[in-house]
Short mmCIF file of C-alpha atoms in Angstrom, two decimals:
data_model
loop_
_atom_site.label_atom_id
_atom_site.label_comp_id
_atom_site.label_asym_id
_atom_site.label_seq_id
_atom_site.Cartn_x
_atom_site.Cartn_y
_atom_site.Cartn_z
CA UNK S 19 -190.99 -73.50 91.95
CA UNK S 20 -188.70 -74.48 89.09
CA UNK S 21 -186.82 -71.62 87.40
CA UNK S 22 -186.72 -73.23 83.97
CA UNK S 23 -186.41 -76.38 81.95
CA UNK S 24 -183.06 -78.14 81.74
CA UNK S 25 -181.34 -78.96 78.46
CA UNK S 26 -181.80 -82.64 79.24
CA UNK S 27 -185.56 -82.21 79.45
CA UNK S 28 -185.70 -80.11 76.27
CA UNK S 29 -183.81 -82.78 74.35
CA UNK S 30 -185.49 -85.62 76.19
CA UNK S 31 -182.29 -87.43 76.99
CA UNK S 32 -182.39 -89.97 79.81
CA UNK S 33 -179.84 -88.81 82.37
CA UNK S 34 -177.32 -91.43 83.61
CA UNK S 35 -178.65 -91.46 87.21
CA UNK S 36 -182.05 -92.49 85.82
CA UNK S 37 -180.89 -95.37 83.67
CA UNK S 38 -178.51 -96.51 86.45
CA UNK S 39 -181.62 -97.09 88.59
CA UNK S 40 -182.90 -99.62 86.05
CA UNK S 41 -181.61 -103.08 85.28
CA UNK S 42 -179.62 -102.86 82.07
CA UNK S 43 -181.15 -106.09 80.78
CA UNK S 44 -184.62 -104.52 81.09
CA UNK S 45 -183.46 -101.73 78.79
CA UNK S 46 -181.95 -104.38 76.50
CA UNK S 47 -185.25 -106.25 76.28
CA UNK S 48 -187.15 -103.00 75.67
CA UNK S 49 -184.85 -102.04 72.78
CA UNK S 50 -185.05 -105.54 71.32
CA UNK S 51 -188.86 -105.31 71.37
CA UNK S 52 -188.59 -102.14 69.28
CA UNK S 53 -186.83 -104.20 66.60
CA UNK S 54 -183.24 -103.02 67.07
CA UNK S 55 -180.35 -105.38 66.32
CA UNK S 56 -178.51 -104.67 69.53
CA UNK S 57 -175.02 -105.87 68.64
CA UNK S 58 -175.08 -103.86 65.44
CA UNK S 59 -176.33 -100.75 67.22
CA UNK S 60 -173.69 -101.04 69.96
CA UNK S 61 -171.03 -101.24 67.26
CA UNK S 62 -172.55 -98.32 65.31
CA UNK S 63 -172.39 -96.06 68.37
CA UNK S 64 -168.99 -97.43 69.48
CA UNK S 65 -170.31 -98.69 72.81
CA UNK S 66 -168.32 -101.64 74.16
CA UNK S 67 -170.25 -104.84 74.91
CA UNK S 68 -168.35 -104.96 78.22
CA UNK S 69 -169.32 -101.43 79.23
CA UNK S 70 -171.51 -101.00 82.32
CA UNK S 71 -174.99 -99.60 81.56
CA UNK S 72 -174.29 -100.05 77.86
CA UNK S 73 -177.96 -100.40 76.94
CA UNK S 74 -178.88 -97.25 78.86
CA UNK S 75 -176.24 -95.37 76.89
CA UNK S 76 -177.46 -96.96 73.67
CA UNK S 77 -181.04 -95.89 74.42
CA UNK S 78 -179.86 -92.28 74.71
CA UNK S 79 -178.01 -92.45 71.41
CA UNK S 80 -181.08 -93.85 69.68
CA UNK S 81 -183.22 -91.05 71.18
CA UNK S 82 -180.74 -88.34 70.15
CA UNK S 83 -180.59 -89.78 66.64
CA UNK S 84 -184.38 -89.82 66.30
CA UNK S 85 -184.61 -93.61 66.09
CA UNK S 86 -186.54 -93.75 69.36
CA UNK S 87 -189.27 -91.23 70.10
CA UNK S 88 -190.35 -89.69 73.38
CA UNK S 89 -193.81 -91.26 73.02
CA UNK S 90 -192.27 -94.74 72.94
CA UNK S 91 -189.77 -94.19 75.74
CA UNK S 92 -192.06 -92.44 78.26
CA UNK S 93 -194.36 -95.42 78.99
CA UNK S 94 -191.27 -97.59 79.50
CA UNK S 95 -189.78 -95.14 82.01
CA UNK S 96 -193.09 -94.89 83.87
CA UNK S 97 -193.36 -98.67 84.06
CA UNK S 98 -189.77 -98.99 85.30
CA UNK S 99 -190.42 -96.37 88.00
CA UNK S 100 -193.45 -98.29 89.32
CA UNK S 101 -192.39 -101.96 89.18
CA UNK S 102 -189.20 -103.60 87.88
CA UNK S 103 -186.57 -103.35 90.66
CA UNK S 104 -188.98 -102.15 93.40
CA UNK S 105 -189.08 -105.63 94.91
CA UNK S 106 -189.61 -104.60 98.56
CA UNK S 107 -193.38 -104.21 98.82
CA UNK S 108 -195.16 -103.06 101.96
CA UNK S 109 -198.82 -103.98 102.09
CA UNK S 110 -201.22 -102.05 104.33
CA UNK S 111 -204.87 -102.95 104.80
CA UNK S 112 -206.94 -99.75 104.84
CA UNK S 113 -210.40 -98.43 105.56
CA UNK S 114 -211.84 -95.09 104.43
CA UNK S 115 -215.02 -93.09 103.96
CA UNK S 116 -216.74 -93.58 100.59
CA UNK S 117 -216.89 -89.86 99.79
CA UNK S 118 -213.14 -89.70 99.27
CA UNK S 119 -213.54 -91.76 96.07
CA UNK S 120 -214.95 -88.72 94.27
CA UNK S 121 -212.21 -87.32 91.96
CA UNK S 122 -212.73 -83.79 93.31
CA UNK S 123 -212.18 -84.97 96.87
CA UNK S 124 -209.08 -86.97 95.87
CA UNK S 125 -207.69 -83.88 94.13
CA UNK S 126 -208.40 -81.67 97.16
CA UNK S 127 -206.67 -84.16 99.46
CA UNK S 128 -203.65 -84.59 97.19
CA UNK S 129 -203.03 -80.84 97.32
CA UNK S 130 -202.27 -81.32 101.03
CA UNK S 131 -199.00 -82.97 99.94
CA UNK S 132 -197.55 -79.70 98.61
CA UNK S 133 -194.96 -79.77 101.45
CA UNK S 134 -193.44 -82.80 99.68
CA UNK S 135 -193.51 -81.18 96.25
CA UNK S 136 -195.13 -77.91 95.13
CA UNK S 137 -196.45 -79.79 92.10
CA UNK S 138 -199.12 -81.32 94.33
CA UNK S 139 -200.45 -77.85 95.15
CA UNK S 140 -200.55 -76.91 91.44
CA UNK S 141 -202.56 -79.96 90.34
CA UNK S 142 -205.69 -79.26 88.27
CA UNK S 143 -206.65 -82.93 88.02
CA UNK S 144 -205.36 -86.30 89.23
CA UNK S 145 -202.91 -86.83 86.38
CA UNK S 146 -199.31 -85.65 86.33
CA UNK S 147 -196.02 -86.59 84.70
CA UNK S 148 -192.90 -84.83 85.91
CA UNK S 149 -189.32 -84.90 84.55
CA UNK S 150 -189.14 -88.68 84.72
CA UNK S 151 -186.12 -88.79 82.40
CA UNK S 152 -183.91 -86.64 84.63
CA UNK S 153 -182.49 -86.66 88.13
CA UNK S 154 -183.94 -83.23 88.92
CA UNK S 155 -183.25 -82.28 92.54
CA UNK S 156 -186.23 -79.93 92.49
CA UNK S 157 -188.90 -82.56 91.92
CA UNK S 158 -190.07 -85.39 94.12
CA UNK S 159 -193.40 -86.07 92.40
CA UNK S 160 -192.74 -87.64 89.02
CA UNK S 161 -195.95 -89.54 88.28
CA UNK S 162 -199.60 -89.42 89.31
CA UNK S 163 -202.56 -91.21 87.77
CA UNK S 164 -205.88 -92.80 88.65
CA UNK S 165 -208.12 -95.60 87.44
CA UNK S 166 -211.82 -94.77 87.48
CA UNK S 167 -215.12 -96.50 86.80
CA UNK S 168 -218.27 -94.44 86.42
CA UNK S 169 -216.72 -91.34 87.96
CA UNK S 170 -215.50 -93.24 91.03
CA UNK S 171 -211.76 -93.64 91.62
CA UNK S 172 -210.77 -97.27 92.17
CA UNK S 173 -206.98 -96.91 92.14
CA UNK S 174 -204.54 -94.10 92.73
CA UNK S 175 -200.91 -94.27 91.57
CA UNK S 176 -198.16 -92.00 92.92
CA UNK S 177 -194.40 -92.17 92.26
CA UNK S 178 -192.02 -90.01 94.29
CA UNK S 179 -188.29 -89.70 93.62
CA UNK S 180 -185.20 -88.75 95.59
CA UNK S 181 -181.58 -88.46 94.45
CA UNK S 182 -179.29 -91.15 95.83
CA UNK S 183 -175.52 -91.50 96.07
CA UNK S 184 -174.10 -95.02 96.39
CA UNK S 185 -171.07 -96.07 98.44
CA UNK S 186 -168.79 -95.79 95.42
CA UNK S 187 -169.91 -92.21 94.74
CA UNK S 188 -172.17 -93.11 91.84
CA UNK S 189 -175.24 -90.90 91.53
CA UNK S 190 -178.59 -92.52 90.83
CA UNK S 191 -182.23 -91.98 91.76
CA UNK S 192 -184.50 -93.75 94.18
CA UNK S 193 -188.17 -94.23 93.30
CA UNK S 194 -190.97 -94.77 95.81
CA UNK S 195 -194.08 -96.10 94.11
CA UNK S 196 -197.49 -96.15 95.81
CA UNK S 197 -200.77 -97.69 94.80
CA UNK S 198 -203.97 -97.09 96.71
CA UNK S 199 -206.36 -99.85 95.68
CA UNK S 200 -209.68 -98.76 97.14
CA UNK S 201 -211.55 -101.81 95.88
CA UNK S 202 -209.15 -104.26 97.54
CA UNK S 203 -208.71 -102.01 100.60
CA UNK S 204 -204.91 -101.89 100.19
CA UNK S 205 -202.20 -99.26 100.30
CA UNK S 206 -199.16 -100.69 98.54
CA UNK S 207 -195.73 -99.07 98.90
CA UNK S 208 -192.81 -100.26 96.75
CA UNK S 209 -189.10 -99.51 97.04
CA UNK S 210 -185.78 -100.92 95.88
CA UNK S 211 -183.46 -102.48 98.47
CA UNK S 212 -180.15 -100.59 98.39
CA UNK S 213 -178.69 -102.08 101.60
CA UNK S 214 -175.55 -103.41 99.92
CA UNK S 215 -174.93 -100.21 97.96
CA UNK S 216 -175.96 -97.22 100.08
CA UNK S 217 -176.04 -96.21 103.73
CA UNK S 218 -179.10 -94.00 103.25
CA UNK S 219 -181.94 -94.98 105.61
CA UNK S 220 -184.54 -95.81 102.98
CA UNK S 221 -186.89 -97.34 105.54
CA UNK S 222 -187.39 -93.87 107.01
CA UNK S 223 -188.25 -92.47 103.58
CA UNK S 224 -190.86 -95.10 102.78
CA UNK S 225 -192.39 -94.80 106.24
CA UNK S 226 -192.54 -91.00 105.97
CA UNK S 227 -194.14 -90.98 102.53
CA UNK S 228 -196.62 -93.69 103.53
CA UNK S 229 -197.69 -91.72 106.59
CA UNK S 230 -198.11 -88.49 104.63
CA UNK S 231 -200.20 -90.15 101.90
CA UNK S 232 -202.32 -91.85 104.56
CA UNK S 233 -202.97 -88.56 106.35
CA UNK S 234 -203.72 -86.55 103.21
CA UNK S 235 -206.31 -89.09 101.97
CA UNK S 236 -207.80 -89.72 105.43
CA UNK S 237 -206.99 -93.43 105.24
CA UNK S 238 -206.97 -95.67 108.28
CA UNK S 239 -204.34 -98.41 108.28
CA UNK S 240 -205.78 -101.45 110.03
CA UNK S 241 -202.84 -103.87 109.90
CA UNK S 242 -202.51 -106.05 112.98
CA UNK S 243 -200.23 -109.01 113.62
CA UNK S 244 -203.39 -111.10 114.04
CA UNK S 245 -204.66 -110.17 110.55
CA UNK S 246 -201.27 -110.80 108.94
CA UNK S 247 -200.91 -114.16 110.72
CA UNK S 248 -204.34 -115.19 109.41
CA UNK S 249 -203.24 -114.46 105.84
CA UNK S 250 -199.96 -116.37 106.20
CA UNK S 251 -201.55 -119.35 107.95
CA UNK S 252 -204.50 -119.50 105.55
CA UNK S 253 -202.20 -119.53 102.55
CA UNK S 254 -199.84 -122.14 104.00
CA UNK S 255 -202.69 -124.38 105.21
CA UNK S 256 -204.46 -124.17 101.85
CA UNK S 257 -201.37 -125.06 99.81
CA UNK S 258 -200.48 -127.84 102.23
CA UNK S 259 -203.87 -129.45 102.85
CA UNK S 260 -204.82 -129.71 99.18
CA UNK S 261 -201.67 -131.71 98.48
CA UNK S 262 -201.52 -133.79 101.67
CA UNK S 263 -205.19 -134.48 102.50
CA UNK S 264 -205.10 -137.90 100.86
CA UNK S 265 -201.87 -138.73 102.70
CA UNK S 266 -203.34 -137.70 106.06
CA UNK S 267 -206.55 -139.66 105.49
CA UNK S 268 -204.82 -142.89 104.40
CA UNK S 269 -202.21 -142.88 107.18
CA UNK S 270 -204.62 -141.81 109.93
CA UNK S 271 -207.21 -144.40 108.95
CA UNK S 272 -204.68 -147.22 109.20
CA UNK S 273 -202.30 -146.07 111.93
CA UNK S 274 -203.75 -143.30 114.13
CA UNK S 275 -205.47 -145.59 116.65
CA UNK S 276 -202.60 -148.08 116.70
CA UNK S 277 -199.97 -145.41 117.30
CA UNK S 278 -202.04 -143.78 120.07
CA UNK S 279 -202.40 -147.12 121.90
CA UNK S 280 -198.70 -147.90 121.56
CA UNK S 281 -197.63 -144.46 122.79
CA UNK S 282 -199.94 -144.79 125.79
CA UNK S 283 -198.57 -148.27 126.51
CA UNK S 284 -194.95 -147.18 126.17
CA UNK S 285 -195.42 -144.18 128.47
CA UNK S 286 -197.00 -146.35 131.18
CA UNK S 287 -194.23 -148.92 130.83
CA UNK S 288 -191.61 -146.22 131.19
CA UNK S 289 -193.20 -144.00 133.86
CA UNK S 290 -195.59 -146.35 135.59
CA UNK S 291 -199.37 -146.34 135.81
CA UNK S 292 -199.72 -143.53 138.39
CA UNK S 293 -197.55 -141.07 136.36
CA UNK S 294 -198.68 -141.14 132.74
CA UNK S 295 -197.54 -138.45 130.35
CA UNK S 296 -199.72 -135.31 130.14
CA UNK S 297 -202.27 -135.43 127.30
CA UNK S 298 -200.43 -132.78 125.24
CA UNK S 299 -197.16 -134.71 125.46
CA UNK S 300 -198.90 -137.90 124.32
CA UNK S 301 -200.45 -136.07 121.35
CA UNK S 302 -197.12 -134.51 120.34
CA UNK S 303 -195.33 -137.89 120.48
CA UNK S 304 -198.10 -139.52 118.47
CA UNK S 305 -198.04 -136.73 115.87
CA UNK S 306 -194.26 -136.89 115.52
CA UNK S 307 -194.49 -140.61 114.82
CA UNK S 308 -197.34 -140.12 112.34
CA UNK S 309 -195.37 -137.36 110.59
CA UNK S 310 -192.73 -139.91 109.68
CA UNK S 311 -195.37 -142.12 108.12
CA UNK S 312 -196.89 -139.14 106.28
CA UNK S 313 -193.43 -138.54 104.85
CA UNK S 314 -192.94 -142.18 103.81
CA UNK S 315 -196.36 -142.39 102.22
CA UNK S 316 -196.08 -139.03 100.44
CA UNK S 317 -192.68 -139.85 98.98
CA UNK S 318 -193.81 -143.33 97.92
CA UNK S 319 -196.87 -142.15 95.96
CA UNK S 320 -195.27 -139.05 94.41
CA UNK S 321 -191.82 -140.35 93.51
CA UNK S 322 -190.68 -138.69 90.28
CA UNK S 323 -193.63 -136.28 90.02
CA UNK S 324 -192.79 -133.05 88.18
CA UNK S 325 -193.43 -129.83 90.09
CA UNK S 326 -195.54 -128.58 87.16
CA UNK S 327 -198.06 -131.37 87.81
CA UNK S 328 -199.08 -129.99 91.20
CA UNK S 329 -201.61 -127.52 89.76
CA UNK S 330 -203.40 -130.01 87.55
CA UNK S 331 -203.40 -132.82 90.11
CA UNK S 332 -204.22 -130.91 93.30
CA UNK S 333 -205.63 -127.58 92.13
CA UNK S 334 -202.94 -125.54 93.89
CA UNK S 335 -201.56 -122.39 92.27
CA UNK S 336 -198.34 -122.38 94.26
CA UNK S 337 -196.15 -124.57 96.41
CA UNK S 338 -194.38 -123.62 99.66
CA UNK S 339 -190.60 -123.61 99.60
CA UNK S 340 -189.54 -121.95 102.87
CA UNK S 341 -191.22 -121.38 106.23
CA UNK S 342 -189.79 -119.63 109.27
CA UNK S 343 -191.67 -119.43 112.55
CA UNK S 344 -191.44 -118.99 116.31
CA UNK S 345 -192.88 -121.45 118.81
CA UNK S 346 -192.95 -122.08 122.56
CA UNK S 347 -190.30 -124.81 122.60
CA UNK S 348 -186.85 -123.83 121.36
CA UNK S 349 -187.61 -120.54 119.66
CA UNK S 350 -187.18 -120.14 115.92
CA UNK S 351 -187.83 -122.94 113.47
CA UNK S 352 -187.13 -123.02 109.76
CA UNK S 353 -187.57 -125.48 106.93
CA UNK S 354 -186.58 -125.07 103.30
CA UNK S 355 -186.36 -127.19 100.19
CA UNK S 356 -182.91 -127.38 98.62
CA UNK S 357 -183.98 -126.00 95.26
CA UNK S 358 -186.59 -123.46 94.05
CA UNK S 359 -188.14 -126.16 91.87
CA UNK S 360 -188.71 -128.47 94.85
CA UNK S 361 -191.73 -128.20 97.13
CA UNK S 362 -191.15 -128.10 100.87
CA UNK S 363 -193.74 -130.89 101.14
CA UNK S 364 -191.37 -133.22 99.29
CA UNK S 365 -188.58 -132.82 101.84
CA UNK S 366 -187.94 -134.80 105.00
CA UNK S 367 -187.34 -131.62 106.96
CA UNK S 368 -190.95 -130.46 106.63
CA UNK S 369 -192.27 -133.57 108.38
CA UNK S 370 -189.57 -133.30 111.05
CA UNK S 371 -190.77 -129.83 112.09
CA UNK S 372 -194.46 -130.20 111.23
CA UNK S 373 -195.68 -130.64 114.82
CA UNK S 374 -193.91 -127.45 115.91
CA UNK S 375 -195.11 -125.58 112.83
CA UNK S 376 -198.73 -126.62 113.38
CA UNK S 377 -198.67 -125.34 116.97
CA UNK S 378 -196.87 -122.09 116.15
CA UNK S 379 -198.81 -118.86 116.53
CA UNK S 380 -196.11 -116.75 114.89
CA UNK S 381 -195.19 -117.38 111.28
CA UNK S 382 -192.31 -115.04 110.44
CA UNK S 383 -192.13 -115.66 106.74
CA UNK S 384 -193.47 -117.96 104.06
CA UNK S 385 -191.93 -118.28 100.60
CA UNK S 386 -194.10 -119.75 97.87
CA UNK S 387 -193.44 -120.32 94.17
CA UNK S 388 -196.30 -119.69 91.76
CA UNK S 389 -197.42 -122.11 89.08
CA UNK S 390 -200.16 -120.33 87.15
CA UNK S 391 -198.84 -116.88 86.25
CA UNK S 392 -198.80 -116.46 82.46
CA UNK S 393 -196.13 -113.74 82.58
CA UNK S 394 -193.57 -115.90 84.40
CA UNK S 395 -193.76 -119.43 85.72
CA UNK S 396 -191.97 -120.49 88.91
CA UNK S 397 -191.36 -117.09 90.40
CA UNK S 398 -191.24 -116.77 94.14
CA UNK S 399 -192.86 -114.46 96.66
CA UNK S 400 -191.81 -114.16 100.30
CA UNK S 401 -194.41 -112.85 102.74
CA UNK S 402 -192.85 -111.39 105.91
CA UNK S 403 -194.18 -110.57 109.34
CA UNK S 404 -190.86 -109.82 111.08
CA UNK S 405 -191.81 -106.41 112.47
CA UNK S 406 -194.88 -105.59 114.47
CA UNK S 407 -197.98 -104.96 112.35
CA UNK S 408 -195.86 -104.84 109.16
CA UNK S 409 -196.74 -106.97 106.14
CA UNK S 410 -193.83 -107.02 103.72
CA UNK S 411 -193.61 -108.89 100.42
CA UNK S 412 -190.50 -109.64 98.37
CA UNK S 413 -190.74 -110.62 94.72
CA UNK S 414 -188.02 -113.17 93.98
CA UNK S 415 -186.95 -112.47 90.35
CA UNK S 416 -184.52 -109.60 89.76
CA UNK S 417 -187.37 -107.59 88.24
CA UNK S 418 -191.10 -107.96 87.90
CA UNK S 419 -194.01 -106.50 85.94
CA UNK S 420 -197.36 -104.90 86.74
CA UNK S 421 -199.08 -108.13 85.71
CA UNK S 422 -196.97 -110.22 88.09
CA UNK S 423 -197.71 -107.93 91.06
CA UNK S 424 -201.43 -107.91 90.31
CA UNK S 425 -201.34 -111.70 90.09
CA UNK S 426 -199.72 -111.97 93.54
CA UNK S 427 -202.15 -109.47 95.09
CA UNK S 428 -205.14 -111.35 93.68
CA UNK S 429 -203.88 -114.56 95.24
CA UNK S 430 -203.19 -112.90 98.60
CA UNK S 431 -206.63 -111.26 98.53
CA UNK S 432 -208.22 -114.72 98.55
CA UNK S 433 -206.79 -115.34 102.01
CA UNK S 434 -208.07 -112.08 103.51
CA UNK S 435 -211.41 -112.42 105.23
#
């Protein structure tokens, strides 16, 4: 149990390790939204414009001076602890018994996590806010909340925190944010990637916390490589077929039969009548030839088309930019457009590897860029399946919001049967 309340908590000052965890430009944007003239305020408090974490320091000065209140700052800190820089997202498909959705049952199960933090054992309901403004070494639970409809819990939010020391000796905090979305059947774990700044094994932490939350709530994680592959393939096929269906139909109608006859004729001329190529080889050769004509036709009809037109013209909400896969020929294959604003389908490389990609049973990762998110256009999401039964998502901007994550999850949900 905690012996007392620190001076930092009494004064509600945001300790440096906490604001070091956040992107300084997020704090800048938050302060600007409150109506502060930032250059003037930096000058007033004698904070150099070249100083690291200058906006975190400015936020503290404004709090101490009464120009920012606790009620305004708290929601911002909660939001930053749950989204923002937590761009490594682990998605687990779950099943559960319906009775656990009762708030009393959720509360009883959460108390089982008291070995992580005694605060779990002291809960009287499913809402909690710990010392989120400090780097207290005595607290790991800093936030707990639920979303309910008609007395049934639909979502559970948990944020756990650990102190962290970077390679250069700087002290900061590390937040682990969890969402249990019972309606979608998802357990979502979010963490920041510190690989370039700390040697701490953060993968172990996220795996440990995920396992403990799963056990306490009696959740069953049902991820399989097969399920994850279905999601990746369904998404890629949907975004590809909607754009290329016309191309396939036009080229196949005019050339498919001709190319097949020519390939058959060439193989017999080369190998002789008694030793024709196996059927699969003939199909692969034919498809590789047709892929070149798909490419020529696609580039001829879409020359100069803006990427923003894809949604209106084809009804797609994203475009693929990168694919990486394994196949049975020469191992790993990869194709990427040269620029985030260019679709993979508008590159020659896609058509060069299309036959291998179509036959692959192991997509390793797919990067798509979204077109219809109101919060931010053209932001990317990479969906990974590099480790067995693990579904990992990376959000491409430096930070992201609750609305952006919910947008991505809604889109992914469409590809889950």
